[in-house]
Tab-separated table of N, CA and C in Angstrom:
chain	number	residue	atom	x	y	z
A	62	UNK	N	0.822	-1.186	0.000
A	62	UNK	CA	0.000	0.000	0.000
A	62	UNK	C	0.871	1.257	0.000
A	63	UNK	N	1.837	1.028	0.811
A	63	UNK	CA	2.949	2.456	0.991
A	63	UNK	C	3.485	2.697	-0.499
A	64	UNK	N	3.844	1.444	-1.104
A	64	UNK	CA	4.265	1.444	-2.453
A	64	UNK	C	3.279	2.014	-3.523
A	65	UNK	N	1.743	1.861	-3.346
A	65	UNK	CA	1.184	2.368	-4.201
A	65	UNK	C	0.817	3.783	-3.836
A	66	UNK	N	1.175	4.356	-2.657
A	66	UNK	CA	0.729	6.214	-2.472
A	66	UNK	C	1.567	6.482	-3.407
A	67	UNK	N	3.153	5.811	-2.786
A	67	UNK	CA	3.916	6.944	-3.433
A	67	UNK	C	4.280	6.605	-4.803
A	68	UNK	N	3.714	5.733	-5.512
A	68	UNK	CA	3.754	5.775	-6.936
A	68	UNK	C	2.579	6.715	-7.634
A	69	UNK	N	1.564	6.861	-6.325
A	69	UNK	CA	0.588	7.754	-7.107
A	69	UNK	C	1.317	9.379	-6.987
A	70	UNK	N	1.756	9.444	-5.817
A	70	UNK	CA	2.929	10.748	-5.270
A	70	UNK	C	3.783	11.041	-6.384
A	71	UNK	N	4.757	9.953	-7.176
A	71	UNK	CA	5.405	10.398	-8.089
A	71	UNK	C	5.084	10.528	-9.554
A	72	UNK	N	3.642	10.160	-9.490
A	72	UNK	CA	2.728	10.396	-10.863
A	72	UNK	C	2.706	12.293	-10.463
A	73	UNK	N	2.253	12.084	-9.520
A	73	UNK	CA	1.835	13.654	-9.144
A	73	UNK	C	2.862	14.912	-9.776
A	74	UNK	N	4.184	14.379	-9.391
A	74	UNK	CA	5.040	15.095	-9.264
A	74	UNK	C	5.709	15.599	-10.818
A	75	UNK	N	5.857	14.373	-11.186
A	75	UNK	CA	5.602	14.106	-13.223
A	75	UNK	C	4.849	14.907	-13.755
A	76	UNK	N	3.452	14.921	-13.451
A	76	UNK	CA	2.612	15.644	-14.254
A	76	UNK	C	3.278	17.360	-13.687
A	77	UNK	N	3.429	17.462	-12.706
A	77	UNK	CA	3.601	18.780	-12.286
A	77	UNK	C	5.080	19.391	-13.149
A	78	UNK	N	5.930	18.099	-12.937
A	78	UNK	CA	6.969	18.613	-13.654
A	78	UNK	C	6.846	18.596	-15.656
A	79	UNK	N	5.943	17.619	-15.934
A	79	UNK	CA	5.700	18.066	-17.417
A	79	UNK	C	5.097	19.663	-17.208
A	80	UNK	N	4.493	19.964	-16.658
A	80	UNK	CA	3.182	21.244	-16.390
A	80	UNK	C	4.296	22.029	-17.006
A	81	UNK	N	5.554	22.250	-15.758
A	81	UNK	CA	6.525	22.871	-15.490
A	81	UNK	C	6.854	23.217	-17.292
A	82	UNK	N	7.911	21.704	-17.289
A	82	UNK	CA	8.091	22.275	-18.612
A	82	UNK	C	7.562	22.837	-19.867
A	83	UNK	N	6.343	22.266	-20.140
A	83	UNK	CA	5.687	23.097	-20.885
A	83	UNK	C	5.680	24.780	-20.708
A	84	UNK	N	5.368	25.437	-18.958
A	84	UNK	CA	5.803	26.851	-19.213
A	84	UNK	C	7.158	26.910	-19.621
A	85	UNK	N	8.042	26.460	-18.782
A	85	UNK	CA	9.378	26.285	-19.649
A	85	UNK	C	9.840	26.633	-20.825
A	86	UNK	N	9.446	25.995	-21.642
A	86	UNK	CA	9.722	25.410	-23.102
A	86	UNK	C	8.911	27.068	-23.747
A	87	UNK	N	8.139	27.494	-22.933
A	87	UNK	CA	7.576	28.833	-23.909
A	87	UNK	C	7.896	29.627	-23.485
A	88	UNK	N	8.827	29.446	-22.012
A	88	UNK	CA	9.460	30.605	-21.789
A	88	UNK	C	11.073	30.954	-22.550
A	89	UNK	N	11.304	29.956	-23.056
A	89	UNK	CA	12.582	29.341	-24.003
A	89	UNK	C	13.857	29.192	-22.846
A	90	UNK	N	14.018	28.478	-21.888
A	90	UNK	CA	15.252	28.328	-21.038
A	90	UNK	C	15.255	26.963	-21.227
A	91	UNK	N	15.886	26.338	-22.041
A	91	UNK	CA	17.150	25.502	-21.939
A	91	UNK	C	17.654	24.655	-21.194
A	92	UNK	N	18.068	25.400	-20.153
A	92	UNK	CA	19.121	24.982	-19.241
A	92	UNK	C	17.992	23.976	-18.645
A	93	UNK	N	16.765	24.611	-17.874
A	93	UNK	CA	15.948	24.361	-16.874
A	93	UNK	C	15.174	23.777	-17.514
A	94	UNK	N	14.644	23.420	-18.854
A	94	UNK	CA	13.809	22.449	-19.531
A	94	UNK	C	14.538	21.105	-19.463
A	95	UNK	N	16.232	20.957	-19.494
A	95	UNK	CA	16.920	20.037	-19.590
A	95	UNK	C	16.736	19.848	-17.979
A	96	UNK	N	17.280	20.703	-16.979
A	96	UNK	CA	16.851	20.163	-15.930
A	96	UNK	C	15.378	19.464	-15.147
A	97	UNK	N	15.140	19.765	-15.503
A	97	UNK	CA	13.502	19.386	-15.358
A	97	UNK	C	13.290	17.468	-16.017
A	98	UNK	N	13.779	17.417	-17.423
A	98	UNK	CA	13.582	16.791	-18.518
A	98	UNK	C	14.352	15.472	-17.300
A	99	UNK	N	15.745	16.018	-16.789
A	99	UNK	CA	16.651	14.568	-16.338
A	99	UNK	C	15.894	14.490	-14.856
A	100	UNK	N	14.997	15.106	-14.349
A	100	UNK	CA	14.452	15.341	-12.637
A	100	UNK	C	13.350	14.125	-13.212
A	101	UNK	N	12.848	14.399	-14.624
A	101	UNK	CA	11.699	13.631	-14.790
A	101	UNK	C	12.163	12.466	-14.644
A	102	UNK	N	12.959	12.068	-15.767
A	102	UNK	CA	13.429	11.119	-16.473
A	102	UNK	C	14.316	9.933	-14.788
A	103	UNK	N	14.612	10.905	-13.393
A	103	UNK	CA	14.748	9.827	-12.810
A	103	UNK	C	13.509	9.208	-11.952
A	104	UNK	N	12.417	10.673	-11.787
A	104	UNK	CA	11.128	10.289	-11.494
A	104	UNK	C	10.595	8.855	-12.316
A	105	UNK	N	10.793	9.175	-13.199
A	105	UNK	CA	9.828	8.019	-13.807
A	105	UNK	C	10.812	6.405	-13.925
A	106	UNK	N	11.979	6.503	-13.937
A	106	UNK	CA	12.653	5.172	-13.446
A	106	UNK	C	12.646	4.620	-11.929
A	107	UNK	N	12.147	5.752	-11.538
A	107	UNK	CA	11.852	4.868	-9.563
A	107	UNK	C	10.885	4.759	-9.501
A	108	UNK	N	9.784	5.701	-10.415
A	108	UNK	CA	8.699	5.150	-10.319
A	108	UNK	C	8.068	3.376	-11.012
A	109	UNK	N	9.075	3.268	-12.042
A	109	UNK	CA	9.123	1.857	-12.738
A	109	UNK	C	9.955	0.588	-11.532
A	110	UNK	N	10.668	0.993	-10.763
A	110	UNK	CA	11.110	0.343	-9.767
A	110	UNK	C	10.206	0.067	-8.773
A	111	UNK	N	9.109	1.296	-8.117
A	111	UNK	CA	8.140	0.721	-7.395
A	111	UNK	C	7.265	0.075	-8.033
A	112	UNK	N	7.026	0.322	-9.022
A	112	UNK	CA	6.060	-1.009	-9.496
A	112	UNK	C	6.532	-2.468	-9.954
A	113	UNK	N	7.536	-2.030	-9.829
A	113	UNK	CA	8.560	-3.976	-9.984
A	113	UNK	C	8.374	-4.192	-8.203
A	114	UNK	N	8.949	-3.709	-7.462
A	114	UNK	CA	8.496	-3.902	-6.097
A	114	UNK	C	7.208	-4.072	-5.550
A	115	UNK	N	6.444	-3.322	-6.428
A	115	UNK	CA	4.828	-3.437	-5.775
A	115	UNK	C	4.677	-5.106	-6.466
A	116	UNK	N	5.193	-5.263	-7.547
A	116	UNK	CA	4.524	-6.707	-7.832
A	116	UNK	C	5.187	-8.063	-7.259
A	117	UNK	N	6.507	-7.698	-6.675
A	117	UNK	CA	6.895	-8.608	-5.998
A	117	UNK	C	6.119	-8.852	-4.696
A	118	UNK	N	6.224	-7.876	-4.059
A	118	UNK	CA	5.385	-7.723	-2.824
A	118	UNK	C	4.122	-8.523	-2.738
A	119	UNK	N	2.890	-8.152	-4.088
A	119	UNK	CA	1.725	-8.851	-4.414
A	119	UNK	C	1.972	-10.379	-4.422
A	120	UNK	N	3.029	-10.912	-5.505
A	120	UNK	CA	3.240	-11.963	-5.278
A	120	UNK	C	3.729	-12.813	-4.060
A	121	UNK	N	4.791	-12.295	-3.305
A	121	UNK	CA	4.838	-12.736	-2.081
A	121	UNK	C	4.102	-13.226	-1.071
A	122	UNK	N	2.988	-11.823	-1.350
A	122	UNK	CA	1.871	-11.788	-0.496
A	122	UNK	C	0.630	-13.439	-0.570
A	123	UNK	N	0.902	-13.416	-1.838
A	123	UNK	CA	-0.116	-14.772	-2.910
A	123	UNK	C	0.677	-15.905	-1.712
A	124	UNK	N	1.559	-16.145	-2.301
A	124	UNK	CA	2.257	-16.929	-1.730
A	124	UNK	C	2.379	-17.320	0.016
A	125	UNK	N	2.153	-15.981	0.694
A	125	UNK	CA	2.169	-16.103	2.523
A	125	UNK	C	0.577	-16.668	2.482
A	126	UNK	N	-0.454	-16.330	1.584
A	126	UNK	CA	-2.058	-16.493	1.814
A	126	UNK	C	-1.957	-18.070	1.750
A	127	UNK	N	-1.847	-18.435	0.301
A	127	UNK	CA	-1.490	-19.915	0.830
A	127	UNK	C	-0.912	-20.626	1.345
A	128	UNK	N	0.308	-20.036	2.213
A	128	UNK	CA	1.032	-21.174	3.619
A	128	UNK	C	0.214	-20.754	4.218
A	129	UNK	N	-0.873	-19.804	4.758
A	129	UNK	CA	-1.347	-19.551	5.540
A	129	UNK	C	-2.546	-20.845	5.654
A	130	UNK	N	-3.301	-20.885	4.384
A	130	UNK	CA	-4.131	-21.594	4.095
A	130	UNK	C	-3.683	-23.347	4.627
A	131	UNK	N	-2.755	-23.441	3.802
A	131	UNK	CA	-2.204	-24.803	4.390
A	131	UNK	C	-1.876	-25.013	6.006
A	132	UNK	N	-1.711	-23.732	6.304
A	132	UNK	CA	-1.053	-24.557	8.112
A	132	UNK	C	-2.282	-24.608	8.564
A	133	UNK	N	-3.402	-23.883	8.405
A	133	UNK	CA	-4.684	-23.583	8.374
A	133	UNK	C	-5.563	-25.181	8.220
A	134	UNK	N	-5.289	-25.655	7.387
A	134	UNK	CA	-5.923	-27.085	7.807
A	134	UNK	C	-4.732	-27.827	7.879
A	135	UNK	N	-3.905	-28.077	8.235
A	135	UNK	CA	-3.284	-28.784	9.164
A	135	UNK	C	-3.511	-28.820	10.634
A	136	UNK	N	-3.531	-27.657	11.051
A	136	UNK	CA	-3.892	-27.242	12.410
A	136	UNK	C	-5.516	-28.134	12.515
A	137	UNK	N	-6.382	-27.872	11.467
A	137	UNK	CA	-7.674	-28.440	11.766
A	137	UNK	C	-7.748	-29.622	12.046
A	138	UNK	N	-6.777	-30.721	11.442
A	138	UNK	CA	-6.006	-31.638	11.476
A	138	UNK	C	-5.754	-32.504	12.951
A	139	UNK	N	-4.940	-31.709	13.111
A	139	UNK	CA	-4.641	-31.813	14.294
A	139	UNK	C	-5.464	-31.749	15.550
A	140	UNK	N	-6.092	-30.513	15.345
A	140	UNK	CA	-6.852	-30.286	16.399
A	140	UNK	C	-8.210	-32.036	16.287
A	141	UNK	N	-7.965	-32.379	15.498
A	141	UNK	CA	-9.462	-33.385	15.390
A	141	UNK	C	-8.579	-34.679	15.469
A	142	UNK	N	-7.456	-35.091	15.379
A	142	UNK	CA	-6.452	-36.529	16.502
A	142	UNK	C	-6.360	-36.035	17.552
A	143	UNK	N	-6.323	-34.483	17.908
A	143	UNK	CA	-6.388	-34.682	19.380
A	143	UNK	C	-7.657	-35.355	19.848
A	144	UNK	N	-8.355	-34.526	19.640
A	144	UNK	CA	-9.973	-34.861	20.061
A	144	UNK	C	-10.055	-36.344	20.242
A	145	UNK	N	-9.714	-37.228	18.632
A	145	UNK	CA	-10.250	-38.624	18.959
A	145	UNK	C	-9.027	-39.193	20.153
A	146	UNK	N	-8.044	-38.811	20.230
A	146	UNK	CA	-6.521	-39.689	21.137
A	146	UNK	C	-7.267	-39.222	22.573
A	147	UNK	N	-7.801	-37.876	23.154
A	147	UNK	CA	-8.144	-37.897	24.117
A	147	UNK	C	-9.814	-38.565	25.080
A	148	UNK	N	-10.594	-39.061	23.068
A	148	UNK	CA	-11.566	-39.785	23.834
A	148	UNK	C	-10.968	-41.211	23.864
A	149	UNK	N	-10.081	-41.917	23.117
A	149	UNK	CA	-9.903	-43.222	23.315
A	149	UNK	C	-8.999	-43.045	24.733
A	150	UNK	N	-8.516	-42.437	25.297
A	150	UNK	CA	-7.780	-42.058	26.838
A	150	UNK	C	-9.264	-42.336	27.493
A	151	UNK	N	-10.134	-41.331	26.930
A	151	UNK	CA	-11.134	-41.847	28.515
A	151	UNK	C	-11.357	-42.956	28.040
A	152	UNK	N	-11.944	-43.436	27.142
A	152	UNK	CA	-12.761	-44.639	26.704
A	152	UNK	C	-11.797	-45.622	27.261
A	153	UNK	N	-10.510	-46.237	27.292
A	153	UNK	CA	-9.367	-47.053	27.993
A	153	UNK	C	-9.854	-46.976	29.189
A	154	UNK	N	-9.950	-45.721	29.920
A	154	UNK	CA	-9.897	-45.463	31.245
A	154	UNK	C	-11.420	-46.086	31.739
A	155	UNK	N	-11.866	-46.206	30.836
A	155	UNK	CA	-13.621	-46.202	31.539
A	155	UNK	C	-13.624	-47.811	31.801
A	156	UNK	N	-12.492	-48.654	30.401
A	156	UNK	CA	-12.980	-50.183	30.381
A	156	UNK	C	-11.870	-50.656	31.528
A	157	UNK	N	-10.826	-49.899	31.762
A	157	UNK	CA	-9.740	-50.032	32.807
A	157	UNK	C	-11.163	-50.202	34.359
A	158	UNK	N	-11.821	-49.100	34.440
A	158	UNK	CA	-12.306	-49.351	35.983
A	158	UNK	C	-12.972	-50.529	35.836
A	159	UNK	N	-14.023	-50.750	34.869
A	159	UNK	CA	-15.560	-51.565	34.410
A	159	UNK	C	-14.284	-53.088	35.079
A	160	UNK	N	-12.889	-53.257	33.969
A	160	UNK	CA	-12.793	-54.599	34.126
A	160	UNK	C	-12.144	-54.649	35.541
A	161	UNK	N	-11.398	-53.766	36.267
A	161	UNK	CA	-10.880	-54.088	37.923
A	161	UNK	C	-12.388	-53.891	38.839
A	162	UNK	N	-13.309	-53.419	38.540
A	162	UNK	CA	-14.497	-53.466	39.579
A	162	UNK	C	-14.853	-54.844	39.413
A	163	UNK	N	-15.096	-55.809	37.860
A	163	UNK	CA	-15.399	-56.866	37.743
A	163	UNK	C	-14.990	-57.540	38.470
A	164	UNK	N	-13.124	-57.109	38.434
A	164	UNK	CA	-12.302	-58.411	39.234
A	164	UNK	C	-12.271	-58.576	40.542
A	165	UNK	N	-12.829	-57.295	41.159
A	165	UNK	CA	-13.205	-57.039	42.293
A	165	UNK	C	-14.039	-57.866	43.027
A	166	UNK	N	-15.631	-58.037	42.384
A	166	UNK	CA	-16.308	-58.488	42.214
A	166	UNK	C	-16.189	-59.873	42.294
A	167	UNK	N	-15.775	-60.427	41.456
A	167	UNK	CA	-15.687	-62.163	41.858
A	167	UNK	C	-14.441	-62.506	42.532
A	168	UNK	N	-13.599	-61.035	43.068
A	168	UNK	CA	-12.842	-61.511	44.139
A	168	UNK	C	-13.369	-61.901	45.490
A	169	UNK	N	-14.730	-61.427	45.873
A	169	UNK	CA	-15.177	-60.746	47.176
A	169	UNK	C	-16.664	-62.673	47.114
A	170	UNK	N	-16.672	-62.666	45.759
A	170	UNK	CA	-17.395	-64.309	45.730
A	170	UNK	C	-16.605	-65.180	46.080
Protein backbone atom coordinates (compact mmCIF):
# COMPACT_ATOMS: atom_id res chain seq x y z
CA UNK A 1 0.00 0.00 0.00
CA UNK A 2 2.95 2.46 0.99
CA UNK A 3 4.27 1.44 -2.45
CA UNK A 4 1.18 2.37 -4.20
CA UNK A 5 0.73 6.21 -2.47
CA UNK A 6 3.92 6.94 -3.43
CA UNK A 7 3.75 5.78 -6.94
CA UNK A 8 0.59 7.75 -7.11
CA UNK A 9 2.93 10.75 -5.27
CA UNK A 10 5.41 10.40 -8.09
CA UNK A 11 2.73 10.40 -10.86
CA UNK A 12 1.83 13.65 -9.14
CA UNK A 13 5.04 15.09 -9.26
CA UNK A 14 5.60 14.11 -13.22
CA UNK A 15 2.61 15.64 -14.25
CA UNK A 16 3.60 18.78 -12.29
CA UNK A 17 6.97 18.61 -13.65
CA UNK A 18 5.70 18.07 -17.42
CA UNK A 19 3.18 21.24 -16.39
CA UNK A 20 6.52 22.87 -15.49
CA UNK A 21 8.09 22.28 -18.61
CA UNK A 22 5.69 23.10 -20.88
CA UNK A 23 5.80 26.85 -19.21
CA UNK A 24 9.38 26.29 -19.65
CA UNK A 25 9.72 25.41 -23.10
CA UNK A 26 7.58 28.83 -23.91
CA UNK A 27 9.46 30.60 -21.79
CA UNK A 28 12.58 29.34 -24.00
CA UNK A 29 15.25 28.33 -21.04
CA UNK A 30 17.15 25.50 -21.94
CA UNK A 31 19.12 24.98 -19.24
CA UNK A 32 15.95 24.36 -16.87
CA UNK A 33 13.81 22.45 -19.53
CA UNK A 34 16.92 20.04 -19.59
CA UNK A 35 16.85 20.16 -15.93
CA UNK A 36 13.50 19.39 -15.36
CA UNK A 37 13.58 16.79 -18.52
CA UNK A 38 16.65 14.57 -16.34
CA UNK A 39 14.45 15.34 -12.64
CA UNK A 40 11.70 13.63 -14.79
CA UNK A 41 13.43 11.12 -16.47
CA UNK A 42 14.75 9.83 -12.81
CA UNK A 43 11.13 10.29 -11.49
CA UNK A 44 9.83 8.02 -13.81
CA UNK A 45 12.65 5.17 -13.45
CA UNK A 46 11.85 4.87 -9.56
CA UNK A 47 8.70 5.15 -10.32
CA UNK A 48 9.12 1.86 -12.74
CA UNK A 49 11.11 0.34 -9.77
CA UNK A 50 8.14 0.72 -7.39
CA UNK A 51 6.06 -1.01 -9.50
CA UNK A 52 8.56 -3.98 -9.98
CA UNK A 53 8.50 -3.90 -6.10
CA UNK A 54 4.83 -3.44 -5.78
CA UNK A 55 4.52 -6.71 -7.83
CA UNK A 56 6.89 -8.61 -6.00
CA UNK A 57 5.39 -7.72 -2.82
CA UNK A 58 1.73 -8.85 -4.41
CA UNK A 59 3.24 -11.96 -5.28
CA UNK A 60 4.84 -12.74 -2.08
CA UNK A 61 1.87 -11.79 -0.50
CA UNK A 62 -0.12 -14.77 -2.91
CA UNK A 63 2.26 -16.93 -1.73
CA UNK A 64 2.17 -16.10 2.52
CA UNK A 65 -2.06 -16.49 1.81
CA UNK A 66 -1.49 -19.91 0.83
CA UNK A 67 1.03 -21.17 3.62
CA UNK A 68 -1.35 -19.55 5.54
CA UNK A 69 -4.13 -21.59 4.10
CA UNK A 70 -2.20 -24.80 4.39
CA UNK A 71 -1.05 -24.56 8.11
CA UNK A 72 -4.68 -23.58 8.37
CA UNK A 73 -5.92 -27.09 7.81
CA UNK A 74 -3.28 -28.78 9.16
CA UNK A 75 -3.89 -27.24 12.41
CA UNK A 76 -7.67 -28.44 11.77
CA UNK A 77 -6.01 -31.64 11.48
CA UNK A 78 -4.64 -31.81 14.29
CA UNK A 79 -6.85 -30.29 16.40
CA UNK A 80 -9.46 -33.38 15.39
CA UNK A 81 -6.45 -36.53 16.50
CA UNK A 82 -6.39 -34.68 19.38
CA UNK A 83 -9.97 -34.86 20.06
CA UNK A 84 -10.25 -38.62 18.96
CA UNK A 85 -6.52 -39.69 21.14
CA UNK A 86 -8.14 -37.90 24.12
CA UNK A 87 -11.57 -39.79 23.83
CA UNK A 88 -9.90 -43.22 23.31
CA UNK A 89 -7.78 -42.06 26.84
CA UNK A 90 -11.13 -41.85 28.52
CA UNK A 91 -12.76 -44.64 26.70
CA UNK A 92 -9.37 -47.05 27.99
CA UNK A 93 -9.90 -45.46 31.25
CA UNK A 94 -13.62 -46.20 31.54
CA UNK A 95 -12.98 -50.18 30.38
CA UNK A 96 -9.74 -50.03 32.81
CA UNK A 97 -12.31 -49.35 35.98
CA UNK A 98 -15.56 -51.57 34.41
CA UNK A 99 -12.79 -54.60 34.13
CA UNK A 100 -10.88 -54.09 37.92
CA UNK A 101 -14.50 -53.47 39.58
CA UNK A 102 -15.40 -56.87 37.74
CA UNK A 103 -12.30 -58.41 39.23
CA UNK A 104 -13.20 -57.04 42.29
CA UNK A 105 -16.31 -58.49 42.21
CA UNK A 106 -15.69 -62.16 41.86
CA UNK A 107 -12.84 -61.51 44.14
CA UNK A 108 -15.18 -60.75 47.18
CA UNK A 109 -17.39 -64.31 45.73
Amino acid sequence: MEARDEIRQLSECIKALREQKVSVSVSGSNDHLKKYEEENNKLEEEKKKLVEEKKKLEEEKKKLDEEKKTLAIEVMGANEREKMLRQLIVLSWGCFIVVIGMCLGMGKK
